[in-house]
Coordinates of C-alpha atoms and ligand atoms in Angstrom, one line a residue:
M1 CA -0.1 0.1 0.2
C2 CA 1.6 2.9 -1.0
G3 CA 0.4 7.3 -1.1
I4 CA 0.1 8.9 -4.3
V5 CA -0.6 13.0 -4.6
G6 CA -0.8 15.3 -7.7
Y7 CA -2.1 19.0 -7.8
V8 CA -2.7 21.0 -10.5
G9 CA -3.7 24.8 -10.2
H10 CA -2.6 27.9 -9.3
R11 CA -0.1 27.1 -6.4
R12 CA 3.6 26.3 -6.4
A13 CA 2.9 22.0 -6.9
V14 CA 6.0 20.9 -4.0
G15 CA 3.4 22.8 -0.9
V16 CA 0.6 20.9 -1.6
V17 CA 2.1 17.9 -2.6
I18 CA 4.0 17.5 1.0
D19 CA 1.3 18.9 2.7
G20 CA -0.3 15.5 1.5
L21 CA 1.8 12.9 1.4
E22 CA 2.5 14.1 5.3
R23 CA -1.2 13.0 5.9
L24 CA -0.6 9.4 3.5
E25 CA 2.2 8.5 5.3
Y26 CA 0.7 5.6 7.5
R27 CA 0.0 3.8 3.9
G28 CA 3.4 3.6 3.1
Y29 CA 7.0 5.7 4.8
D30 CA 10.1 3.4 3.1
S31 CA 10.7 5.6 0.5
A32 CA 9.0 9.1 -1.3
G33 CA 9.9 11.5 -4.2
I34 CA 8.2 14.3 -6.3
A35 CA 8.1 15.9 -9.5
V36 CA 7.4 18.7 -10.3
G37 CA 6.4 20.3 -14.2
H38 CA 8.4 23.6 -14.6
V39 CA 7.6 25.6 -17.4
A40 CA 10.5 27.9 -17.7
D41 CA 9.5 31.1 -20.5
G42 CA 11.3 30.3 -23.1
A43 CA 12.8 27.0 -22.1
P44 CA 11.5 23.9 -23.1
A45 CA 8.9 22.4 -20.3
R46 CA 11.0 19.7 -17.9
I47 CA 9.6 17.8 -15.4
E48 CA 11.7 18.1 -12.1
I49 CA 12.1 14.8 -9.7
V50 CA 13.7 14.4 -6.1
K51 CA 13.8 11.4 -4.0
R52 CA 14.5 9.8 -1.0
A53 CA 14.8 6.6 0.4
G54 CA 13.6 6.7 4.3
K55 CA 10.9 8.7 5.7
L56 CA 9.8 11.8 4.4
E57 CA 11.7 13.7 6.5
V58 CA 14.8 13.0 4.3
L59 CA 13.1 13.7 0.9
K60 CA 12.0 17.0 2.6
I61 CA 15.1 18.3 4.0
A62 CA 16.8 17.1 0.0
L63 CA 13.8 20.0 -0.9
E64 CA 15.5 22.3 1.1
G65 CA 17.3 25.6 -1.1
R66 CA 15.1 23.5 -4.4
M67 CA 13.3 26.5 -6.2
L68 CA 10.4 24.2 -7.7
E69 CA 8.0 26.7 -9.1
G70 CA 5.8 24.9 -11.1
T71 CA 2.1 23.8 -10.7
I72 CA 1.8 20.8 -11.7
G73 CA 3.0 18.0 -9.4
L74 CA 3.1 14.9 -8.4
G75 CA 4.5 12.9 -5.1
H76 CA 4.6 9.4 -3.1
T77 CA 5.0 7.9 -0.3
R78 CA 6.0 4.2 -0.9
W79 CA 5.2 0.3 0.9
A80 CA 7.6 -1.3 -1.0
T81 CA 6.2 -4.2 -3.1
H82 CA 8.9 -5.2 -5.8
G83 CA 12.5 -3.5 -5.3
E84 CA 14.3 -2.5 -1.6
P85 CA 13.1 0.4 -0.6
S86 CA 15.6 3.1 -2.3
D87 CA 16.5 6.4 -4.4
I88 CA 16.7 4.4 -7.8
N89 CA 13.2 2.7 -6.5
A90 CA 11.3 5.4 -4.8
H91 CA 8.2 6.9 -7.6
P92 CA 8.0 9.1 -9.5
H93 CA 9.7 7.3 -11.6
L94 CA 10.8 9.2 -15.1
S95 CA 10.8 8.5 -18.5
E96 CA 14.4 8.7 -20.6
D97 CA 13.7 11.9 -21.6
G98 CA 12.6 13.2 -18.7
Q99 CA 9.5 14.4 -19.9
L100 CA 6.9 12.0 -18.8
A101 CA 6.7 10.8 -14.8
V102 CA 4.4 8.1 -13.1
I103 CA 3.1 7.6 -9.4
H104 CA 1.9 4.1 -8.8
N105 CA -0.5 1.9 -6.2
G106 CA -0.8 -1.2 -6.7
I107 CA 0.7 -4.6 -8.3
I108 CA 1.7 -4.7 -12.0
E109 CA 1.5 -8.5 -11.9
N110 CA 2.3 -9.7 -15.5
Y111 CA 5.6 -7.1 -15.1
G112 CA 8.2 -9.3 -16.1
E113 CA 7.2 -10.6 -19.8
L114 CA 6.5 -6.7 -20.1
K115 CA 9.8 -5.3 -19.0
E116 CA 11.6 -8.9 -21.0
R117 CA 9.9 -7.3 -24.1
L118 CA 10.7 -4.0 -23.1
S119 CA 14.0 -4.5 -22.9
A120 CA 14.3 -6.4 -25.7
A121 CA 13.0 -3.6 -27.8
G122 CA 15.5 -1.0 -26.1
H123 CA 13.8 -0.1 -23.3
V124 CA 16.6 1.3 -20.7
F125 CA 15.1 0.0 -16.7
L126 CA 16.8 1.9 -14.4
S127 CA 15.3 0.5 -10.9
E128 CA 13.9 -2.8 -10.1
T129 CA 10.7 -1.3 -9.5
D130 CA 7.0 -3.2 -11.3
T131 CA 5.7 0.2 -11.6
E132 CA 8.7 1.6 -14.2
V133 CA 6.8 -1.1 -16.8
M134 CA 4.4 1.9 -17.0
V135 CA 6.9 4.9 -18.4
H136 CA 7.7 2.3 -20.7
L137 CA 4.6 1.6 -22.0
I138 CA 3.4 4.7 -22.5
E139 CA 6.2 5.7 -23.9
E140 CA 6.0 3.4 -26.7
H141 CA 2.2 4.2 -27.5
Y142 CA 2.9 8.0 -26.6
R143 CA 1.7 10.4 -30.1
G144 CA 0.8 13.6 -28.7
D145 CA -2.7 12.4 -27.0
L146 CA -1.2 11.9 -22.9
A147 CA -4.8 9.9 -21.9
A148 CA -4.5 7.5 -25.6
A149 CA -0.9 6.7 -24.2
V150 CA -2.2 5.5 -21.0
R151 CA -5.2 3.7 -22.2
E152 CA -3.2 1.5 -24.6
A153 CA -0.2 1.3 -22.4
L154 CA -3.4 -0.2 -19.1
A155 CA -4.6 -2.5 -21.9
Q156 CA -1.8 -4.8 -21.7
V157 CA -1.6 -4.4 -18.1
T158 CA -3.3 -7.3 -15.3
G159 CA -2.6 -6.3 -11.9
S160 CA -3.6 -3.5 -9.4
Y161 CA -3.4 0.3 -9.9
A162 CA -4.4 3.5 -8.5
L163 CA -1.7 5.7 -11.3
A164 CA -1.2 8.9 -12.0
V165 CA 0.7 10.0 -14.6
A166 CA 2.4 13.7 -15.6
R167 CA 4.3 15.0 -19.3
A168 CA 5.8 18.0 -18.8
D169 CA 4.2 19.9 -22.2
H170 CA 0.9 19.1 -20.3
E171 CA -1.3 20.4 -18.3
V172 CA -3.2 17.5 -17.2
I173 CA -2.6 14.9 -15.1
V174 CA -4.3 11.5 -16.4
V175 CA -5.1 9.2 -13.7
A176 CA -6.7 5.5 -13.7
R177 CA -7.6 3.5 -10.8
A178 CA -8.2 -1.0 -10.5
T179 CA -8.3 -2.4 -7.0
S180 CA -6.1 0.6 -5.3
P181 CA -8.2 3.1 -3.9
M182 CA -8.0 7.0 -5.6
V183 CA -10.0 9.8 -5.0
I184 CA -9.9 13.4 -7.0
G185 CA -10.5 16.6 -5.0
L186 CA -12.2 19.7 -6.7
G187 CA -10.9 23.2 -6.2
E188 CA -11.7 26.6 -7.8
G189 CA -9.1 26.7 -10.9
E190 CA -7.5 24.0 -8.5
N191 CA -7.5 20.5 -9.2
F192 CA -6.1 17.6 -6.8
V193 CA -5.9 13.8 -7.3
A194 CA -4.8 11.4 -3.9
S195 CA -5.4 7.7 -3.1
D196 CA -7.1 8.8 0.3
V197 CA -9.3 11.6 1.3
P198 CA -6.6 13.1 4.0
A199 CA -4.3 14.5 1.6
L200 CA -6.8 16.9 0.4
L201 CA -8.8 18.1 3.2
A202 CA -6.9 21.3 4.1
Y203 CA -7.8 22.4 0.3
T204 CA -10.9 20.4 -0.2
R205 CA -13.5 18.6 1.2
R206 CA -15.4 18.3 -2.5
V207 CA -14.3 14.6 -4.2
I208 CA -14.8 11.5 -6.2
F209 CA -14.0 8.8 -5.4
L210 CA -12.9 6.9 -8.6
H211 CA -14.1 3.4 -9.2
D212 CA -12.4 0.7 -10.9
G213 CA -12.2 0.7 -14.5
D214 CA -12.2 5.0 -14.4
M215 CA -9.9 7.0 -15.9
A216 CA -10.0 11.1 -15.7
L217 CA -7.8 13.8 -17.1
V218 CA -7.8 16.8 -14.0
G219 CA -6.1 20.6 -15.2
S220 CA -6.5 23.4 -13.3
D221 CA -10.1 24.4 -14.7
G222 CA -11.7 21.0 -14.9
V223 CA -11.6 17.1 -14.2
T224 CA -13.5 14.6 -17.7
L225 CA -13.9 11.2 -16.6
T226 CA -13.1 8.3 -18.4
D227 CA -13.5 4.4 -19.1
L228 CA -10.7 2.8 -20.4
H229 CA -11.9 3.2 -23.9
G230 CA -11.9 6.8 -23.2
A231 CA -15.8 6.7 -23.1
P232 CA -16.9 9.3 -21.3
L233 CA -18.1 8.7 -17.3
A234 CA -20.3 10.5 -14.4
R235 CA -19.1 10.2 -11.2
D236 CA -21.4 11.2 -8.1
I237 CA -19.5 14.1 -6.4
S238 CA -19.6 13.7 -2.3
E239 CA -18.6 16.0 0.5
I240 CA -16.6 14.9 2.9
D241 CA -17.3 15.4 6.7
W242 CA -14.7 14.0 8.0
D243 CA -11.8 15.0 10.0
A244 CA -8.2 14.6 9.3
E245 CA -8.1 11.7 11.3
S246 CA -10.7 9.5 11.3
A247 CA -10.0 10.3 7.2
E248 CA -7.2 8.6 7.6
K249 CA -8.7 5.4 9.2
D250 CA -11.0 5.5 6.0
G251 CA -14.2 6.5 8.6
Y252 CA -13.6 3.4 10.9
P253 CA -13.4 4.1 14.7
H254 CA -9.8 2.3 14.5
Y255 CA -7.2 1.1 12.8
M256 CA -7.4 -1.9 14.4
L257 CA -11.2 -2.7 12.7
K258 CA -10.1 -0.7 9.1
E259 CA -7.2 -3.3 9.0
I260 CA -9.7 -6.1 10.4
F261 CA -12.1 -4.9 6.5
E262 CA -8.7 -5.1 4.9
Q263 CA -8.1 -8.5 5.0
P264 CA -10.1 -9.8 1.6
A265 CA -7.9 -7.4 -0.7
V266 CA -4.4 -8.3 2.0
V267 CA -5.6 -12.2 0.3
Y268 CA -5.8 -11.0 -2.8
N269 CA -3.0 -9.0 -2.7
T270 CA -0.9 -11.7 -0.9
L271 CA -2.0 -14.6 -3.5
G272 CA -1.4 -12.1 -6.4
G273 CA 0.5 -13.2 -9.0
R274 CA 2.0 -15.8 -7.6
L275 CA -0.6 -19.1 -8.0
V276 CA 0.0 -20.8 -11.6
G277 CA -3.2 -21.5 -13.4
E278 CA -5.3 -24.2 -11.0
T279 CA -2.4 -26.0 -9.5
D280 CA 1.0 -24.0 -9.0
V281 CA 2.6 -21.4 -7.4
N282 CA 5.2 -19.5 -7.9
L283 CA 7.7 -18.2 -5.3
D284 CA 10.6 -16.8 -7.0
L285 CA 12.5 -18.3 -4.8
A286 CA 16.6 -19.5 -4.6
L287 CA 16.2 -22.2 -2.4
D288 CA 16.1 -26.0 -3.5
P289 CA 13.8 -28.2 -2.2
H290 CA 15.5 -31.2 -2.6
S291 CA 18.6 -29.8 0.0
I292 CA 16.3 -29.7 2.8
D293 CA 15.7 -32.4 5.4
R294 CA 13.6 -30.3 8.1
A295 CA 12.2 -27.1 8.1
I296 CA 12.5 -25.3 11.6
V297 CA 9.7 -21.8 12.2
T298 CA 10.7 -19.4 14.7
A299 CA 8.9 -16.4 15.7
A300 CA 6.6 -14.6 18.2
G301 CA 3.5 -13.6 19.2
T302 CA 0.6 -13.8 16.5
A303 CA 3.9 -14.5 13.9
F304 CA 4.6 -17.6 15.7
Y305 CA 0.4 -19.2 16.1
A306 CA 0.9 -18.2 12.3
G307 CA 3.8 -20.5 12.6
L308 CA 1.9 -23.2 14.1
V309 CA -0.6 -22.7 11.1
G310 CA 2.2 -23.5 8.7
E311 CA 3.7 -26.5 10.4
Y312 CA 0.4 -28.4 10.2
L313 CA -0.2 -27.3 6.1
I314 CA 3.6 -27.8 5.2
E315 CA 4.0 -31.4 7.2
K316 CA 0.3 -32.2 5.5
L317 CA 0.8 -31.2 2.2
A318 CA 4.7 -31.4 1.9
R319 CA 5.7 -34.4 4.6
L320 CA 8.6 -32.1 5.7
P321 CA 8.9 -32.3 9.3
V322 CA 8.5 -28.7 10.8
E323 CA 9.2 -28.5 14.4
V324 CA 8.0 -24.4 15.7
E325 CA 9.9 -22.5 18.2
I326 CA 9.5 -19.1 20.3
A327 CA 12.6 -17.3 18.7
S328 CA 12.8 -16.4 23.0
E329 CA 13.8 -19.9 23.8
F330 CA 15.3 -21.1 20.2
R331 CA 18.0 -18.9 20.6
Y332 CA 19.2 -19.8 24.2
R333 CA 19.0 -23.7 23.8
D334 CA 21.2 -25.2 22.2
P335 CA 19.7 -26.3 19.4
V336 CA 19.8 -29.0 16.8
V337 CA 20.4 -27.3 13.6
D338 CA 23.0 -28.1 10.3
E339 CA 22.9 -27.0 6.7
R340 CA 19.6 -29.0 5.6
T341 CA 17.6 -27.8 8.0
L342 CA 15.4 -24.5 6.5
C343 CA 14.8 -21.8 9.4
I344 CA 11.8 -19.8 8.4
V345 CA 11.6 -17.4 10.5
V346 CA 8.4 -15.2 10.4
S347 CA 8.0 -11.8 11.1
Q348 CA 5.1 -8.8 10.5
S349 CA 8.0 -6.0 11.7
G350 CA 11.3 -7.5 10.3
E351 CA 12.8 -6.1 13.8
T352 CA 11.7 -8.0 16.6
I353 CA 15.3 -8.7 17.9
D354 CA 14.1 -12.2 19.4
S355 CA 13.1 -13.4 15.7
L356 CA 16.2 -11.8 14.3
E357 CA 18.7 -13.0 16.7
A358 CA 16.7 -16.7 16.7
L359 CA 17.6 -16.3 12.5
R360 CA 21.2 -15.7 13.4
E361 CA 21.9 -18.2 15.6
A362 CA 20.3 -21.4 13.2
R363 CA 22.7 -19.1 10.5
G364 CA 25.0 -19.5 12.4
R365 CA 25.1 -23.4 12.4
G366 CA 24.6 -23.4 8.8
A367 CA 20.9 -23.5 8.1
R368 CA 19.5 -21.7 5.3
S369 CA 16.9 -19.5 6.1
L370 CA 13.6 -18.1 4.3
A371 CA 11.9 -14.8 6.8
I372 CA 7.8 -14.2 6.1
L373 CA 7.7 -10.8 6.4
N374 CA 5.7 -7.5 5.9
V375 CA 7.9 -4.7 6.0
K376 CA 10.6 -4.4 3.1
G377 CA 14.0 -3.4 4.2
S378 CA 13.7 -4.6 7.4
S379 CA 16.5 -6.1 9.4
I380 CA 15.1 -9.3 9.1
S381 CA 15.1 -8.8 5.4
R382 CA 18.9 -8.0 5.3
E383 CA 20.1 -11.7 6.9
V384 CA 17.9 -14.1 5.6
D385 CA 18.6 -15.8 1.4
D386 CA 15.4 -16.4 0.6
I387 CA 11.5 -13.7 1.4
L388 CA 8.1 -14.4 0.9
Y389 CA 6.9 -10.7 1.6
L390 CA 3.1 -9.6 2.9
Q391 CA 1.0 -7.4 0.6
A392 CA -0.4 -6.8 3.8
G393 CA 1.0 -2.6 3.3
P394 CA 1.6 -0.5 7.0
E395 CA -0.1 -2.2 10.0
I396 CA -0.9 0.5 12.4
G397 CA -2.9 -1.3 14.8
V398 CA -0.8 -2.5 17.6
A399 CA -2.6 -5.5 18.3
S400 CA -1.9 -7.8 13.9
S401 CA -4.7 -8.8 12.5
K402 CA -4.1 -8.3 9.0
A403 CA -0.4 -9.0 9.1
Y404 CA -1.2 -12.4 10.6
L405 CA -3.5 -13.4 8.0
G406 CA -0.7 -12.3 5.5
M407 CA 1.5 -14.8 7.2
L408 CA -0.8 -17.6 6.8
V409 CA -1.4 -16.9 3.1
A410 CA 2.1 -17.4 2.5
F411 CA 2.5 -20.5 4.5
E412 CA -0.3 -21.4 2.6
L413 CA 1.9 -21.1 -0.7
L414 CA 4.9 -22.3 0.6
A415 CA 3.2 -25.3 1.0
L416 CA 1.8 -25.6 -1.7
W417 CA 5.0 -25.6 -3.3
L418 CA 7.2 -27.6 -1.5
G419 CA 4.7 -30.2 -1.9
R420 CA 4.2 -29.6 -5.3
A421 CA 8.5 -29.3 -5.4
R422 CA 8.9 -32.5 -3.6
G423 CA 5.8 -34.5 -5.7
T424 CA 4.2 -34.5 -2.4
L425 CA 0.8 -33.1 -3.7
G426 CA -1.0 -34.2 -6.5
D427 CA -2.5 -32.0 -9.5
D428 CA -6.2 -32.6 -7.6
G429 CA -5.0 -31.8 -3.7
A430 CA -3.5 -28.3 -5.0
R431 CA -6.2 -27.7 -7.2
E432 CA -8.6 -28.0 -3.8
I433 CA -6.8 -25.5 -2.6
V434 CA -5.8 -23.1 -4.6
R435 CA -9.3 -22.8 -5.2
A436 CA -10.1 -22.4 -1.6
L437 CA -7.6 -20.5 -1.6
R438 CA -9.2 -18.6 -4.4
S439 CA -12.5 -18.3 -2.9
V440 CA -11.0 -17.1 1.0
P441 CA -11.8 -13.1 0.6
R442 CA -15.0 -13.9 -0.8
L443 CA -15.5 -15.4 3.2
I444 CA -14.2 -13.6 5.2
E445 CA -16.4 -11.0 3.4
D446 CA -18.8 -13.3 4.5
T447 CA -17.9 -13.5 7.8
L448 CA -17.8 -9.7 8.4
T449 CA -21.2 -9.2 7.4
H450 CA -21.6 -11.7 11.0
R451 CA -19.9 -8.9 13.0
P452 CA -23.3 -7.6 14.7
C453 CA -23.6 -11.0 16.0
I454 CA -20.4 -11.3 17.3
A455 CA -21.4 -7.6 18.7
E456 CA -23.7 -9.0 21.1
V457 CA -21.5 -11.9 22.3
A458 CA -18.7 -8.9 23.1
E459 CA -21.2 -6.9 25.1
T460 CA -22.8 -10.1 26.8
F461 CA -19.5 -11.2 27.9
K462 CA -17.4 -8.3 28.2
D463 CA -17.0 -8.2 32.4
K464 CA -16.2 -11.5 33.0
D465 CA -12.3 -12.2 33.9
H466 CA -11.6 -14.6 32.1
Y467 CA -12.1 -16.8 29.0
L468 CA -11.6 -20.3 27.5
F469 CA -10.5 -20.5 24.0
L470 CA -11.0 -24.9 22.3
G471 CA -9.6 -25.7 18.9
R472 CA -8.3 -28.8 17.1
G473 CA -6.0 -29.7 14.8
I474 CA -5.0 -27.0 12.3
N475 CA -7.6 -25.2 13.9
F476 CA -5.6 -25.0 17.1
P477 CA -3.2 -22.0 16.7
T478 CA -6.7 -20.4 15.5
A479 CA -7.7 -21.0 19.1
L480 CA -4.5 -19.4 21.0
E481 CA -4.4 -16.1 18.5
G482 CA -8.1 -15.5 19.8
A483 CA -7.4 -15.7 22.7
L484 CA -4.1 -13.3 22.6
K485 CA -5.9 -10.9 20.9
L486 CA -8.6 -10.9 23.5
K487 CA -5.4 -10.3 26.3
E488 CA -3.7 -7.7 24.8
I489 CA -6.9 -5.2 24.3
S490 CA -9.1 -6.2 26.2
Y491 CA -7.2 -7.1 29.2
I492 CA -9.4 -10.0 30.1
H493 CA -7.7 -13.4 30.7
A494 CA -7.3 -16.0 28.5
E495 CA -6.4 -18.8 28.1
A496 CA -6.5 -21.3 25.1
Y497 CA -5.9 -25.3 24.5
A498 CA -6.4 -27.9 21.7
A499 CA -9.5 -29.2 22.9
G500 CA -8.1 -33.1 23.6
E501 CA -5.6 -32.0 25.9
M502 CA -9.1 -30.6 28.5
K503 CA -9.3 -33.5 29.7
H504 CA -5.7 -32.9 31.4
G505 CA -6.7 -30.2 33.5
P506 CA -8.4 -27.4 32.5
I507 CA -11.7 -28.4 33.1
A508 CA -11.9 -27.9 36.0
L509 CA -11.5 -24.2 35.2
I510 CA -14.8 -24.3 33.5
D511 CA -17.7 -23.3 35.6
D512 CA -20.9 -21.3 34.7
D513 CA -19.0 -18.0 35.0
M514 CA -16.6 -18.9 32.1
P515 CA -17.4 -18.5 28.0
V516 CA -15.6 -21.1 26.3
V517 CA -15.4 -19.9 23.2
A518 CA -14.8 -23.6 20.7
V519 CA -13.9 -23.1 16.7
A520 CA -16.3 -25.9 15.4
T521 CA -15.6 -25.7 11.7
Q522 CA -16.5 -29.2 10.1
G523 CA -12.8 -31.3 9.3
E524 CA -11.4 -34.4 10.2
L525 CA -11.7 -34.1 14.1
Y526 CA -15.2 -32.5 13.7
L527 CA -17.2 -35.3 15.9
K528 CA -14.3 -35.5 18.5
T529 CA -14.9 -31.7 19.1
L530 CA -18.4 -32.2 19.5
S531 CA -17.9 -34.7 23.0
N532 CA -15.1 -32.0 24.1
L533 CA -18.1 -29.2 23.9
R534 CA -20.4 -31.6 25.2
E535 CA -17.7 -31.8 28.3
V536 CA -18.1 -27.7 28.6
R537 CA -22.0 -28.1 28.8
A538 CA -22.1 -31.2 31.1
R539 CA -20.2 -28.7 33.8
N540 CA -22.3 -25.5 33.1
G541 CA -19.9 -23.5 31.1
I542 CA -20.8 -20.5 28.9
L543 CA -20.3 -22.5 25.1
I544 CA -19.9 -19.9 22.5
A545 CA -19.1 -22.3 19.0
L546 CA -17.6 -20.5 15.7
A547 CA -19.6 -23.4 13.2
H548 CA -21.0 -23.9 9.6
P549 CA -24.4 -22.0 9.1
G550 CA -27.3 -24.5 9.8
D551 CA -24.6 -27.3 11.7
D552 CA -27.2 -28.0 14.5
M553 CA -25.7 -30.5 15.8
V554 CA -22.5 -27.7 17.2
G555 CA -26.4 -25.9 17.7
A556 CA -27.9 -28.0 20.8
H557 CA -25.1 -28.1 22.5
A558 CA -23.5 -24.1 21.8
D559 CA -25.2 -21.2 23.8
V560 CA -24.2 -18.9 21.0
V561 CA -23.0 -19.9 17.8
I562 CA -21.1 -17.5 15.1
P563 CA -21.8 -18.2 12.2
V564 CA -18.0 -19.1 9.6
P565 CA -18.7 -19.9 6.5
E566 CA -17.5 -23.6 5.1
T567 CA -14.0 -24.3 3.5
H568 CA -11.4 -26.2 2.5
E569 CA -10.0 -27.4 6.1
L570 CA -6.7 -26.6 6.0
V571 CA -7.3 -23.2 4.8
S572 CA -10.7 -22.2 7.3
P573 CA -8.1 -20.9 9.5
L574 CA -7.9 -17.6 7.3
V575 CA -11.5 -17.5 7.4
N576 CA -12.0 -18.6 11.4
V577 CA -9.9 -16.3 13.0
V578 CA -11.7 -13.2 11.3
A579 CA -14.8 -13.7 13.6
L580 CA -12.5 -13.8 16.6
Q581 CA -10.4 -10.6 16.0
L582 CA -13.8 -9.4 15.4
L583 CA -15.0 -10.4 18.7
A584 CA -11.6 -9.2 20.6
Y585 CA -12.1 -5.8 18.8
E586 CA -16.3 -5.5 19.7
T587 CA -15.0 -6.5 23.7
A588 CA -12.2 -4.2 23.8
N589 CA -14.1 -1.0 21.8
R590 CA -17.3 -2.0 24.5
L591 CA -14.9 -1.6 26.9
G592 CA -13.5 2.1 26.3
L593 CA -10.0 0.5 26.6
D594 CA -7.5 1.9 23.7
V595 CA -8.1 -0.4 21.3
D596 CA -5.0 0.9 18.8
R597 CA -2.4 1.3 21.3
P598 CA -2.8 -1.2 24.0
R599 CA -1.2 -0.7 27.4
N600 CA 2.0 -1.9 27.8
L601 CA 2.4 -3.5 24.1
A602 CA 4.8 -1.6 21.1
K603 CA 4.2 -2.9 17.9
S604 CA 7.5 -3.9 17.4
V605 CA 9.4 -5.4 20.4
T606 CA 13.0 -3.9 19.1
V607 CA 14.8 -4.6 22.6
E608 CA 15.4 -7.1 24.7
Ligands
LIG701 C1 0.4 -9.4 18.1 O1 -1.2 -9.1 17.9 C2 1.3 -9.0 19.0 N1 1.4 -7.6 18.4 C3 2.7 -9.3 18.9 O2 2.2 -10.8 19.9 C4 3.4 -9.5 17.9 O3 2.7 -10.7 16.9 C5 4.6 -9.9 18.0 O4 5.4 -9.2 18.4 C6 5.7 -10.0 17.2 O5 6.3 -9.4 16.1 P1 6.4 -9.9 14.9 O6 5.5 -10.1 13.6 O7 6.6 -8.1 14.2 O8 7.6 -9.6 14.7

């Protein structure tokens, strides 16, 4: 997720664009850049570009003393997806003749084949980004009509984009949208484009939200909307009554809730371009899957629970032995590791010191390493042999939600890739998983519609002092993650157990004052789980069950059923956990607690 801003009007563009980027830093902050059209009297029009790796502050320092007088400009704050954060990979990207500038938020999925064709045709690429192919495609088709050139370029592209293009000799910005958000701000003798409303509110509250497939020519004296074929379009003008801070949350009361609702897009983007046909996966890894005999997954907190799901997936699909280790334990226990061990380190931030040191411990003993990471350019990213990036965008809420989903998708892809490469996963089995993965965004949307029912559960039990979470098999980690979510934002004590383990002690805890949340979706161990539900009922426990819609057997035992849509059991954690994230959120919110910044917690634990 990146932040883009454009301006055309009577003001110096650089001030408006930097203002806007400051309001969009929550969308990405590993590098930033600005392009300003410069039309000096008598001299040929040209575009000036300044871009830097690092936070926006670094760009602002680089701009000091630069006289950028132009009144048309583009700006970009990046969340790297392709190519490390660097000056050259930062946006805007400029054409070879310095006349055309492009900024982009999204993923050009077929950029590899486009880059190959354009390079063979003589185009010289400077960056590692997918976005740069847009510059060369537009150049290739430009015959004086910028909008037509952008249309012809986009006709060759698959993927997601919020795109803004400017040429030195044009007084308009051409924009286009597919999947990634884009909004046009309407002013007096000036107009604006941005990824999101916060960038515009200082100048206008009249906006047009572009739809997928929309394009627009944005000039100082007007905006012309078309489709991707150039046919005129009409869109409503909205009046924004949010303040800037609530606008950064897209109108959600908390970042965490916004990020829970972003999860369908996170799954779609993390899968994006990595599924090949109906049965295969392309992860672009250097790892030789035949060079390893076992894997050790090491992480902390939520990332550790993602690793537990990964263990089930990799052992089931690839028949590769996996151990999952708490990073702060692994690094001190003199582990048995050799060069045929794959160390998989999982981290949203890529900065968790325990996970980084556990990685170093494993590598020091000869292990190959692979990171499942969200933040490009993070410390862990610089010390591994391979990286599988989530496409979750910045996660602002301290309690992880969308990053966890991204990690689960990454493990699904890794297990598929290993299984296919090691010959332990046939076409039929792979096809079932791939089909289920492609349906997950829709199934999460479905689960999110049950928020009112989950909110009622939260309201009923928000004053309880203790919760017990139960799960079996691949959904035991789901129970663990649900308990952690509740603990860390509502401060209610919650424990999670493998349901089969309950009779070995925890059952003594159950009474008529303890809510027991059971993940009771159907799978191989469904009947066993049902007997666990009966054990809870027999002791007057308060039973809240996640179950497939219409499951009367669970319904007969539970006080409350939270419906979750059915899917392949090996994919079910990606759907089930969403209900538990909402339960934790609604509980904490009803207790009036600071959901985004829970007490005692930090987003990334970078000190021991
Ligand atoms: C999750 O909600 C917590 N914020 C915490 O457990 C977190 O998952 C853990 O600190 C690991 O962080 P990382 O993924 O950035 O390494």
